[in-house]
Tab-separated table of C-alpha atoms (C1' of nucleotides) in Angstrom:
chain	number	residue	atom	x	y	z
I	1	MET	CA	80.310	60.644	108.785
I	2	ALA	CA	78.027	61.943	111.413
I	3	ILE	CA	77.535	65.571	112.111
I	4	GLY	CA	78.828	66.626	115.460
I	5	ARG	CA	77.957	70.053	116.573
I	6	VAL	CA	76.278	72.647	114.415
I	7	SER	CA	76.208	76.206	115.562
I	8	GLU	CA	73.302	78.474	114.893
I	9	TRP	CA	73.624	81.061	112.210
I	10	ARG	CA	75.188	84.158	113.670
I	11	LYS	CA	75.887	87.462	112.068
I	12	LEU	CA	78.375	90.289	111.950
I	13	PRO	CA	77.304	93.777	110.919
I	14	LEU	CA	79.240	94.263	107.708
I	15	SER	CA	78.251	96.183	104.610
I	16	LEU	CA	78.923	94.965	101.085
I	17	THR	CA	81.355	97.841	100.778
I	18	GLU	CA	83.399	96.443	103.638
I	19	LEU	CA	83.223	92.860	102.434
I	20	CYS	CA	81.693	91.271	99.372
I	21	ILE	CA	82.185	87.533	99.652
I	22	ASP	CA	80.926	86.882	96.133
I	23	THR	CA	83.898	88.868	94.860
I	24	THR	CA	86.516	88.167	97.504
I	25	LEU	CA	86.029	84.402	97.496
I	26	ARG	CA	86.203	84.189	93.689
I	27	CYS	CA	88.984	86.614	92.819
I	28	GLY	CA	91.815	84.115	92.948
I	29	GLN	CA	93.013	84.425	96.517
I	30	SER	CA	91.520	81.205	97.766
I	31	PHE	CA	90.761	78.213	95.584
I	32	ARG	CA	88.622	76.050	97.850
I	33	TRP	CA	85.431	77.936	98.687
I	34	ARG	CA	82.359	76.416	97.085
I	35	LYS	CA	79.033	78.120	96.591
I	36	ILE	CA	75.987	75.922	97.045
I	37	GLU	CA	72.614	77.531	96.789
I	38	ASP	CA	73.617	81.016	97.839
I	39	GLU	CA	75.855	79.838	100.667
I	40	TRP	CA	79.625	79.563	100.610
I	41	HIS	CA	81.331	76.630	102.326
I	42	LEU	CA	84.881	75.686	103.230
I	43	ALA	CA	86.460	72.949	105.317
I	44	LEU	CA	88.983	74.781	107.449
I	45	TYR	CA	90.837	73.883	110.638
I	46	GLY	CA	88.729	70.806	111.238
I	47	ARG	CA	85.301	72.347	110.769
I	48	ILE	CA	83.028	73.401	107.949
I	49	LEU	CA	82.622	77.120	107.770
I	50	SER	CA	79.525	78.452	106.019
I	51	LEU	CA	78.869	82.019	104.958
I	52	LYS	CA	76.068	83.990	103.405
I	53	GLN	CA	75.535	87.680	103.121
I	54	ASP	CA	72.898	90.344	102.880
I	55	PRO	CA	73.489	94.075	102.482
I	56	GLU	CA	73.828	94.589	106.203
I	57	TYR	CA	75.230	91.395	107.673
I	58	LEU	CA	77.675	88.600	107.112
I	59	HIS	CA	76.004	85.440	108.369
I	60	TYR	CA	78.197	82.554	109.475
I	61	LYS	CA	77.810	79.040	110.770
I	62	THR	CA	80.239	76.372	111.927
I	63	THR	CA	79.699	72.647	111.593
I	64	TRP	CA	81.983	70.367	113.549
I	65	PRO	CA	82.417	66.674	112.796
I	66	ALA	CA	81.177	64.211	115.386
I	67	SER	CA	84.613	62.737	115.887
I	68	THR	CA	87.527	65.099	116.130
I	69	GLY	CA	90.149	62.552	117.029
I	70	GLY	CA	91.394	62.046	113.509
I	71	PHE	CA	90.697	59.187	111.177
I	72	PRO	CA	92.565	55.955	110.631
I	73	GLY	CA	95.060	56.476	107.888
I	74	SER	CA	94.110	60.062	107.440
I	75	PRO	CA	96.547	62.890	107.727
I	76	GLU	CA	96.249	65.213	110.613
I	77	VAL	CA	93.663	67.891	110.351
I	78	LYS	CA	96.029	70.707	111.006
I	79	ARG	CA	99.627	71.291	111.766
I	80	GLU	CA	101.006	70.659	115.175
I	81	GLY	CA	98.865	70.844	118.214
I	82	SER	CA	96.112	72.995	116.895
I	83	ALA	CA	93.458	72.019	119.326
I	84	GLU	CA	90.292	71.101	117.582
I	85	GLU	CA	89.021	69.274	120.621
I	86	SER	CA	85.624	69.988	122.006
I	87	PRO	CA	84.620	73.216	120.362
I	88	SER	CA	82.781	74.283	123.423
I	89	ASN	CA	83.770	77.889	123.039
I	90	ASP	CA	83.025	78.989	119.519
I	91	ASP	CA	86.028	80.749	118.040
I	92	THR	CA	84.379	81.311	114.685
I	93	GLU	CA	83.945	85.044	115.082
I	94	GLN	CA	87.587	85.338	116.077
I	95	LEU	CA	88.508	83.245	113.077
I	96	LEU	CA	86.488	85.425	110.725
I	97	ASN	CA	87.936	88.611	112.151
I	98	HIS	CA	91.380	87.342	111.344
I	99	TYR	CA	90.524	85.563	108.103
I	100	PHE	CA	89.045	88.680	106.526
I	101	SER	CA	91.387	91.145	108.256
I	102	LEU	CA	88.395	92.938	109.714
I	103	LYS	CA	90.535	95.155	111.904
I	104	HIS	CA	91.090	97.230	108.786
I	105	ASN	CA	88.406	99.509	107.423
I	106	ALA	CA	88.084	98.853	103.706
I	107	ALA	CA	86.191	102.054	102.928
I	108	GLU	CA	88.880	104.158	104.572
I	109	LEU	CA	91.653	102.356	102.740
I	110	TYR	CA	89.897	102.621	99.375
I	111	GLU	CA	89.508	106.325	100.068
I	112	LEU	CA	93.168	106.679	100.888
I	113	TRP	CA	94.282	104.832	97.768
I	114	SER	CA	91.917	106.903	95.643
I	115	LEU	CA	93.359	110.068	97.101
I	116	ASN	CA	96.825	109.268	95.821
I	117	ASP	CA	96.019	107.357	92.685
I	118	LEU	CA	93.523	108.537	90.108
I	119	ASN	CA	93.609	105.252	88.257
I	120	PHE	CA	92.537	103.482	91.423
I	121	ARG	CA	89.863	106.094	91.952
I	122	LYS	CA	88.541	105.315	88.505
I	123	LYS	CA	88.649	101.511	88.659
I	124	ALA	CA	87.795	100.710	92.257
I	125	PRO	CA	84.150	101.877	92.583
I	126	LYS	CA	82.867	98.833	90.705
I	127	PHE	CA	84.979	96.544	92.861
I	128	THR	CA	84.258	97.509	96.424
I	129	GLY	CA	84.228	94.975	99.203
I	130	ILE	CA	87.361	93.136	98.144
I	131	ARG	CA	89.541	92.198	101.074
I	132	ILE	CA	92.831	90.391	101.423
I	133	MET	CA	92.231	87.184	103.288
I	134	SER	CA	94.603	85.851	105.928
I	135	GLN	CA	94.667	82.224	104.986
I	136	ASP	CA	96.614	79.297	106.291
I	137	ALA	CA	100.210	79.813	105.220
I	138	TRP	CA	100.797	76.225	104.142
I	139	GLU	CA	97.637	76.087	102.083
I	140	THR	CA	98.496	79.413	100.491
I	141	LEU	CA	101.961	78.163	99.653
I	142	ILE	CA	100.779	75.016	97.901
I	143	GLY	CA	97.872	76.769	96.237
I	144	PHE	CA	100.131	79.310	94.596
I	145	ILE	CA	102.751	76.758	93.650
I	146	CYS	CA	99.878	75.308	91.627
I	147	SER	CA	99.181	78.714	90.105
I	148	SER	CA	102.195	78.975	87.815
I	149	ASN	CA	101.260	79.118	84.146
I	150	ASN	CA	97.735	78.237	85.149
I	151	ASN	CA	94.233	79.623	85.405
I	152	ILE	CA	91.956	79.981	88.382
I	153	SER	CA	89.585	77.270	87.228
I	154	ARG	CA	92.258	74.625	86.924
I	155	ILE	CA	94.066	75.770	90.073
I	156	SER	CA	90.820	75.232	91.953
I	157	GLN	CA	90.404	71.776	90.478
I	158	MET	CA	93.938	70.858	91.465
I	159	VAL	CA	93.598	72.116	95.018
I	160	HIS	CA	90.352	70.203	95.397
I	161	LYS	CA	92.136	67.070	94.263
I	162	LEU	CA	94.812	67.579	96.888
I	163	CYS	CA	92.107	67.807	99.533
I	164	LYS	CA	90.107	64.908	98.161
I	165	TYR	CA	93.003	62.451	98.017
I	166	TYR	CA	95.222	63.666	100.846
I	167	GLY	CA	93.104	65.755	103.207
I	168	PRO	CA	90.874	64.550	106.043
I	169	LEU	CA	87.157	64.368	105.409
I	170	ILE	CA	85.447	66.876	107.642
I	171	GLY	CA	81.812	66.498	106.634
I	172	HIS	CA	79.250	67.011	103.916
I	173	VAL	CA	77.104	69.791	102.582
I	174	GLY	CA	74.214	68.043	100.960
I	175	GLU	CA	75.885	65.166	99.146
I	176	GLU	CA	79.139	67.018	98.665
I	177	PRO	CA	82.082	65.862	100.755
I	178	PHE	CA	84.319	68.518	102.267
I	179	HIS	CA	87.950	67.763	103.011
I	180	ASP	CA	90.359	69.946	104.893
I	181	PHE	CA	93.651	70.898	103.285
I	182	PRO	CA	96.376	68.245	103.743
I	183	GLY	CA	99.415	69.054	105.843
I	184	PRO	CA	103.051	68.807	104.715
I	185	GLN	CA	103.419	65.279	106.041
I	186	ALA	CA	100.589	64.042	103.879
I	187	LEU	CA	102.105	65.419	100.683
I	188	MET	CA	105.712	64.295	100.996
I	189	GLY	CA	105.299	60.602	100.319
I	190	LYS	CA	107.299	58.896	97.606
I	191	GLY	CA	104.319	58.097	95.417
I	192	VAL	CA	102.876	61.572	95.658
I	193	GLU	CA	104.636	63.112	92.677
I	194	SER	CA	103.671	60.377	90.215
I	195	HIS	CA	100.131	60.300	91.548
I	196	LEU	CA	99.762	64.047	91.176
I	197	ARG	CA	101.077	63.808	87.639
I	198	GLU	CA	98.400	61.250	86.890
I	199	LEU	CA	95.901	63.689	88.329
I	200	GLY	CA	97.010	66.312	85.821
I	201	PHE	CA	99.276	68.518	87.940
I	202	GLY	CA	102.022	68.514	85.331
I	203	TYR	CA	105.408	69.776	86.395
I	204	ARG	CA	103.910	71.200	89.593
I	205	ALA	CA	103.695	67.672	91.005
I	206	LYS	CA	107.411	67.660	91.719
I	207	TYR	CA	107.297	71.139	93.241
I	208	ILE	CA	104.545	70.141	95.668
I	209	ALA	CA	106.160	66.893	96.788
I	210	GLU	CA	109.562	68.516	97.150
I	211	THR	CA	108.269	71.558	99.023
I	212	ALA	CA	106.301	69.273	101.342
I	213	ARG	CA	109.463	67.332	102.080
I	214	LEU	CA	111.471	70.488	102.665
I	215	VAL	CA	108.941	71.985	105.063
I	216	SER	CA	108.310	68.710	106.818
I	217	GLU	CA	111.867	67.444	107.149
I	218	GLU	CA	114.465	70.046	106.278
I	219	LYS	CA	113.065	73.156	107.880
I	220	PRO	CA	112.792	73.606	111.652
I	221	ARG	CA	109.485	72.941	113.329
I	222	GLY	CA	107.209	75.948	112.894
I	223	TRP	CA	109.485	77.489	110.281
I	224	LEU	CA	106.727	78.621	107.944
I	225	GLU	CA	104.645	80.164	110.710
I	226	SER	CA	107.699	81.955	112.067
I	227	LEU	CA	107.665	84.075	108.916
I	228	THR	CA	104.322	85.594	109.909
I	229	ASN	CA	104.036	89.349	110.287
I	230	PRO	CA	104.171	89.930	114.057
I	231	ASP	CA	101.694	92.780	113.642
I	232	ASN	CA	99.211	90.422	112.029
I	233	PRO	CA	99.434	87.122	113.879
I	234	GLY	CA	97.173	84.160	113.333
I	235	PHE	CA	93.846	84.027	115.075
I	236	ASP	CA	94.906	81.157	117.309
I	237	ALA	CA	98.528	82.114	117.702
I	238	GLU	CA	99.345	83.591	121.028
I	239	GLU	CA	101.855	81.450	122.806
I	240	ASP	CA	104.105	80.785	119.874
I	241	PRO	CA	107.503	82.258	120.653
I	242	ALA	CA	108.918	81.319	117.258
I	243	ARG	CA	106.297	83.376	115.518
I	244	GLY	CA	106.820	86.804	114.139
I	245	ARG	CA	110.497	87.694	114.321
I	246	ALA	CA	110.927	88.237	110.623
I	247	THR	CA	110.630	91.226	108.336
I	248	TYR	CA	108.783	91.128	105.042
I	249	LYS	CA	111.992	90.989	103.054
I	250	GLU	CA	113.340	88.174	105.216
I	251	ALA	CA	110.130	86.197	104.910
I	252	HIS	CA	110.173	86.657	101.145
I	253	GLU	CA	113.791	85.576	100.876
I	254	GLN	CA	113.230	82.523	103.054
I	255	LEU	CA	110.323	81.343	100.934
I	256	LEU	CA	112.505	81.395	97.822
I	257	SER	CA	114.389	78.401	99.225
I	258	LEU	CA	111.396	76.186	98.490
I	259	SER	CA	110.811	74.298	95.262
I	260	GLY	CA	108.534	75.949	92.755
I	261	VAL	CA	108.583	79.206	94.696
I	262	GLY	CA	109.861	82.270	92.878
I	263	PRO	CA	109.370	85.929	93.727
I	264	LYS	CA	105.724	86.019	92.660
I	265	VAL	CA	104.587	82.960	94.590
I	266	ALA	CA	106.628	84.109	97.595
I	267	ASP	CA	104.781	87.415	97.552
I	268	CYS	CA	101.431	85.652	97.337
I	269	VAL	CA	102.297	83.649	100.441
I	270	CYS	CA	103.592	86.767	102.195
I	271	LEU	CA	100.435	88.723	101.396
I	272	MET	CA	97.678	86.152	101.801
I	273	GLY	CA	99.248	83.616	104.139
I	274	LEU	CA	101.672	85.510	106.342
I	275	GLY	CA	99.994	88.870	106.837
I	276	TRP	CA	102.489	91.087	105.010
I	277	GLY	CA	100.256	93.783	103.562
I	278	GLU	CA	103.061	95.457	101.639
I	279	ALA	CA	103.767	92.361	99.561
I	280	VAL	CA	102.803	93.009	95.949
I	281	PRO	CA	102.747	89.865	93.808
I	282	VAL	CA	103.703	90.917	90.297
I	283	ASP	CA	102.294	88.473	87.791
I	284	THR	CA	101.510	88.806	84.134
I	285	HIS	CA	98.295	90.692	84.901
I	286	VAL	CA	99.871	93.135	87.309
I	287	TRP	CA	102.704	93.693	84.869
I	288	GLN	CA	100.131	94.525	82.193
I	289	ILE	CA	98.414	96.913	84.586
I	290	ALA	CA	101.733	98.557	85.435
I	291	GLN	CA	102.486	99.068	81.766
I	292	ARG	CA	99.015	100.175	80.726
I	293	ASP	CA	98.048	102.371	83.656
I	294	TYR	CA	101.264	103.316	85.447
I	295	LYS	CA	103.635	104.108	82.618
I	296	PHE	CA	105.933	101.168	82.933
I	297	GLY	CA	107.383	100.933	79.468
I	298	LYS	CA	107.139	98.181	76.952
I	299	VAL	CA	110.300	96.139	76.981
I	300	LYS	CA	111.865	94.094	74.276
I	301	THR	CA	112.538	91.079	76.448
I	302	LYS	CA	110.000	88.319	76.781
I	303	THR	CA	110.485	87.828	80.498
I	304	PHE	CA	110.890	90.637	82.945
I	305	SER	CA	113.847	90.666	85.235
I	306	LYS	CA	114.115	90.623	88.998
I	307	ALA	CA	114.997	94.307	88.939
I	308	MET	CA	111.821	95.064	87.050
I	309	TYR	CA	109.846	92.873	89.412
I	310	ASP	CA	111.145	94.812	92.404
I	311	SER	CA	110.634	98.074	90.600
I	312	VAL	CA	106.932	97.433	90.075
I	313	GLY	CA	106.434	96.402	93.687
I	314	ASP	CA	108.369	99.383	95.001
I	315	HIS	CA	106.363	101.743	92.829
I	316	PHE	CA	103.050	100.421	94.101
I	317	ARG	CA	104.266	100.420	97.686
I	318	LYS	CA	105.196	104.061	97.231
I	319	ILE	CA	101.747	104.933	95.891
I	320	TRP	CA	99.586	102.761	98.088
I	321	GLY	CA	101.562	102.354	101.297
I	322	ASP	CA	101.452	99.632	103.916
I	323	GLN	CA	98.545	97.739	102.375
I	324	ALA	CA	99.760	97.974	98.798
I	325	GLY	CA	99.046	94.301	98.191
I	326	TRP	CA	95.402	94.882	99.007
I	327	ALA	CA	95.109	97.763	96.560
I	328	GLN	CA	96.859	95.651	93.966
I	329	SER	CA	94.331	92.892	94.501
I	330	VAL	CA	91.470	95.286	93.798
I	331	LEU	CA	92.959	96.320	90.466
I	332	PHE	CA	93.900	92.734	89.716
I	333	THR	CA	90.294	91.680	90.172
I	334	ALA	CA	89.082	94.575	88.053
I	335	ASN	CA	91.405	93.291	85.346
I	336	LEU	CA	90.236	89.671	85.520
I	337	LYS	CA	88.325	88.453	82.504
I	338	SER	CA	85.833	86.672	84.714
I	339	PHE	CA	84.852	90.058	86.138
I	340	SER	CA	85.061	91.903	82.836
I	341	ASP	CA	81.309	92.514	82.710
I	342	ARG	CA	81.712	95.056	85.470
I	343	SER	CA	84.749	96.626	83.838
I	344	ILE	CA	82.952	97.165	80.557
I	345	ALA	CA	79.849	98.528	82.168
I	346	LYS	CA	82.019	100.807	84.200
I	347	ALA	CA	84.183	101.958	81.320
I	348	GLU	CA	81.229	103.534	79.566
I	349	VAL	CA	80.458	105.527	82.642
I	350	ASP	CA	84.093	106.423	83.142
I	351	ASP	CA	84.553	107.968	79.764
I	352	VAL	CA	81.838	110.413	80.567
I	353	LYS	CA	83.007	111.233	84.025
I	354	VAL	CA	86.774	111.083	83.866
I	355	LYS	CA	88.782	113.551	81.862
I	356	VAL	CA	91.829	112.447	79.957
I	357	GLU	CA	94.246	114.392	82.068
I	358	ASP	CA	92.825	112.703	85.129
I	359	THR	CA	94.133	109.394	83.918
I	360	VAL	CA	97.695	110.595	84.265
I	361	PRO	CA	98.942	109.661	87.730
I	362	GLU	CA	99.964	112.587	89.818
I	363	THR	CA	103.077	112.720	91.897
I	364	PRO	CA	102.248	110.139	94.519
I	365	VAL	CA	101.980	111.188	98.107
I	366	VAL	CA	104.351	109.192	100.240
I	367	LEU	CA	102.390	107.213	102.759
I	368	THR	CA	105.274	105.411	104.345
I	369	THR	CA	108.896	106.193	104.881
I	370	PRO	CA	111.005	104.105	102.537
I	371	LYS	CA	113.409	101.911	104.388
I	372	PRO	CA	117.102	102.264	103.626
I	373	ARG	CA	118.303	99.662	101.205
I	374	SER	CA	122.006	99.610	100.634
I	375	SER	CA	122.377	96.279	98.902
I	376	LYS	CA	119.945	97.360	96.248
I	377	LYS	CA	122.240	99.899	94.644
I	378	ARG	CA	123.527	97.616	91.955
I	379	GLN	CA	120.062	96.589	90.873
I	380	VAL	CA	118.869	100.164	90.711
I	381	ALA	CA	121.909	101.208	88.747
I	382	ALA	CA	121.351	98.388	86.314
I	383	LEU	CA	117.733	99.353	85.962
I	384	GLU	CA	118.479	102.945	85.177
I	385	THR	CA	120.517	101.930	82.183
I	386	VAL	CA	117.449	100.350	80.691
I	387	LYS	CA	115.742	102.701	78.341
I	388	VAL	CA	112.347	101.758	77.134
I	389	GLU	CA	109.523	102.981	75.045
I	390	VAL	CA	106.861	104.523	77.179
I	391	GLU	CA	103.342	104.524	75.964
I	392	GLU	CA	100.691	106.912	77.006
I	393	VAL	CA	97.214	105.615	76.494
I	394	ASP	CA	94.437	108.006	75.816
I	395	THR	CA	91.549	106.248	77.455
I	396	THR	CA	88.980	108.407	75.754
I	397	SER	CA	89.964	107.983	72.147
I	398	GLY	CA	91.661	104.637	72.540
I	399	THR	CA	94.683	105.847	70.632
I	400	VAL	CA	98.211	105.296	71.761
I	401	ARG	CA	100.960	107.802	71.350
I	402	ARG	CA	104.612	107.336	72.037
I	403	SER	CA	106.585	109.689	74.150
I	404	LYS	CA	110.292	110.265	74.316
I	405	ARG	CA	112.490	107.594	75.767
I	406	ARG	CA	112.390	107.500	79.462
I	407	LYS	CA	113.477	105.421	82.397
I	408	VAL	CA	111.255	102.795	83.881
I	409	GLN	CA	111.896	103.891	87.383
I	410	SER	CA	111.625	107.397	88.668
I	411	THR	CA	113.723	107.181	91.778
J	1	DC	C1'	122.784	89.645	86.995
J	2	DC	C1'	120.248	89.272	82.320
J	3	DG	C1'	117.644	86.844	78.866
J	4	DC	C1'	116.006	82.360	76.858
J	5	DC	C1'	113.465	78.439	76.983
J	6	DA	C1'	111.483	74.087	78.516
J	7	DC	C1'	108.020	72.679	81.443
J	8	DC	C1'	102.407	69.881	82.107
J	9	DT	C1'	97.779	70.645	80.982
J	10	DT	C1'	93.546	72.714	79.327
J	11	DA	C1'	90.599	75.784	76.908
J	12	DC	C1'	89.679	78.905	73.438
J	13	DG	C1'	89.946	81.443	69.032
J	14	DA	C1'	91.629	81.752	64.308
E	1	DA	C1'	90.509	70.380	62.238
E	2	DT	C1'	95.134	71.576	63.861
E	3	DC	C1'	97.757	74.947	65.766
E	4	DG	C1'	99.096	78.762	68.528
E	5	DT	C1'	98.437	81.023	72.630
E	6	DA	C1'	97.487	82.155	77.292
E	7	DA	C1'	96.618	80.750	81.776
E	8	DG	C1'	98.048	84.830	88.633
E	9	DG	C1'	105.858	81.362	86.838
E	10	DT	C1'	109.959	78.760	88.042
E	11	DG	C1'	114.447	76.539	87.351
E	12	DG	C1'	118.429	75.844	84.699
E	13	DC	C1'	121.538	77.377	81.466
DNA sequence: CCGCCACCTTACGA
DNA sequence: ATCGTAAGGTGGC
């Protein structure tokens, strides 16, 4: 494969507080970025995107393949009609602006979340520069179908296998081949499920093949993209009339019709692939955070119910507002074992600086007006009958004391 | 609706 | 060593 056109390194003025790629690209949002000698690389939309960073600038470079006409027997580079013809006008800066949601000011948002949430104020300072990425919706969907009962390391391996065996080769970095993510057509073949099982995908093999078939054949053309937040459209989406008619709740509900997509995966796609900042994916980690730091009680049941799932999301949306999913991602990362070195180092400082009473969340300031929700009444009523043990954790002494029985939700 | 449990695979600690 | 458990859950009872 010959190299086509290589842009010069360019740069955007961006502090590490606004974006830290070493954290953002490794915190479990995207599973394909690879770091090679201090530079991060990704095959995306028919090109290889390269990033590196210093305290003042994000440096970026685009490498296009020599031939952009597709390869014999290879799946298409990107879904319908995305023009990757002669890249005469470099859209990389536009792509980065969208990909990292640079229209938002991270420092301002962190400040806002810290204002209303003392736990966030305590945890976030060691995890600045985390941003929610606006990734390709299809890639996000498949990536998080792979994520069930799984860890980031193996998810990454699986996604790389999808690209290696089903995605078009875009180019190389050193000796390393870089493949773009395969489209729905490429993953719906009859032999795909058994092949993916051989590759170690487990029960997710069926989910992927079935979801690919659904999106490719059962759903209308452009269905997935039509679920995009109209206020946060794709970087190359202008003349798409089908795009952006949906609400967050509608997008979430629609995604549930796919195979291997439950409420958590649907929220991941909403947040990181469709631009819905209020989507809060509640996984095992976030549930632990909600219980430990936000007074969601221990429950007897092994699995938490849909009502509890919605309750956690609603609570965080109430505290954090329109970009609740972003705030959640910061705390999620702070809670990740792979970043625990920072948490531990920080905890020692915290215990000196933060008083016990400061760890108790105050009455949250409402940042957004809650939308009326009539059909929810039954769920809320059911939830209020659930009485649970509520633990209050003294972060200074490490002891745990039980309080009187209390409701999970404080409507 | 709620609560179980099987589901693939891998890595890690007891 | 062998086993249990957890890993960014979902689908079917």
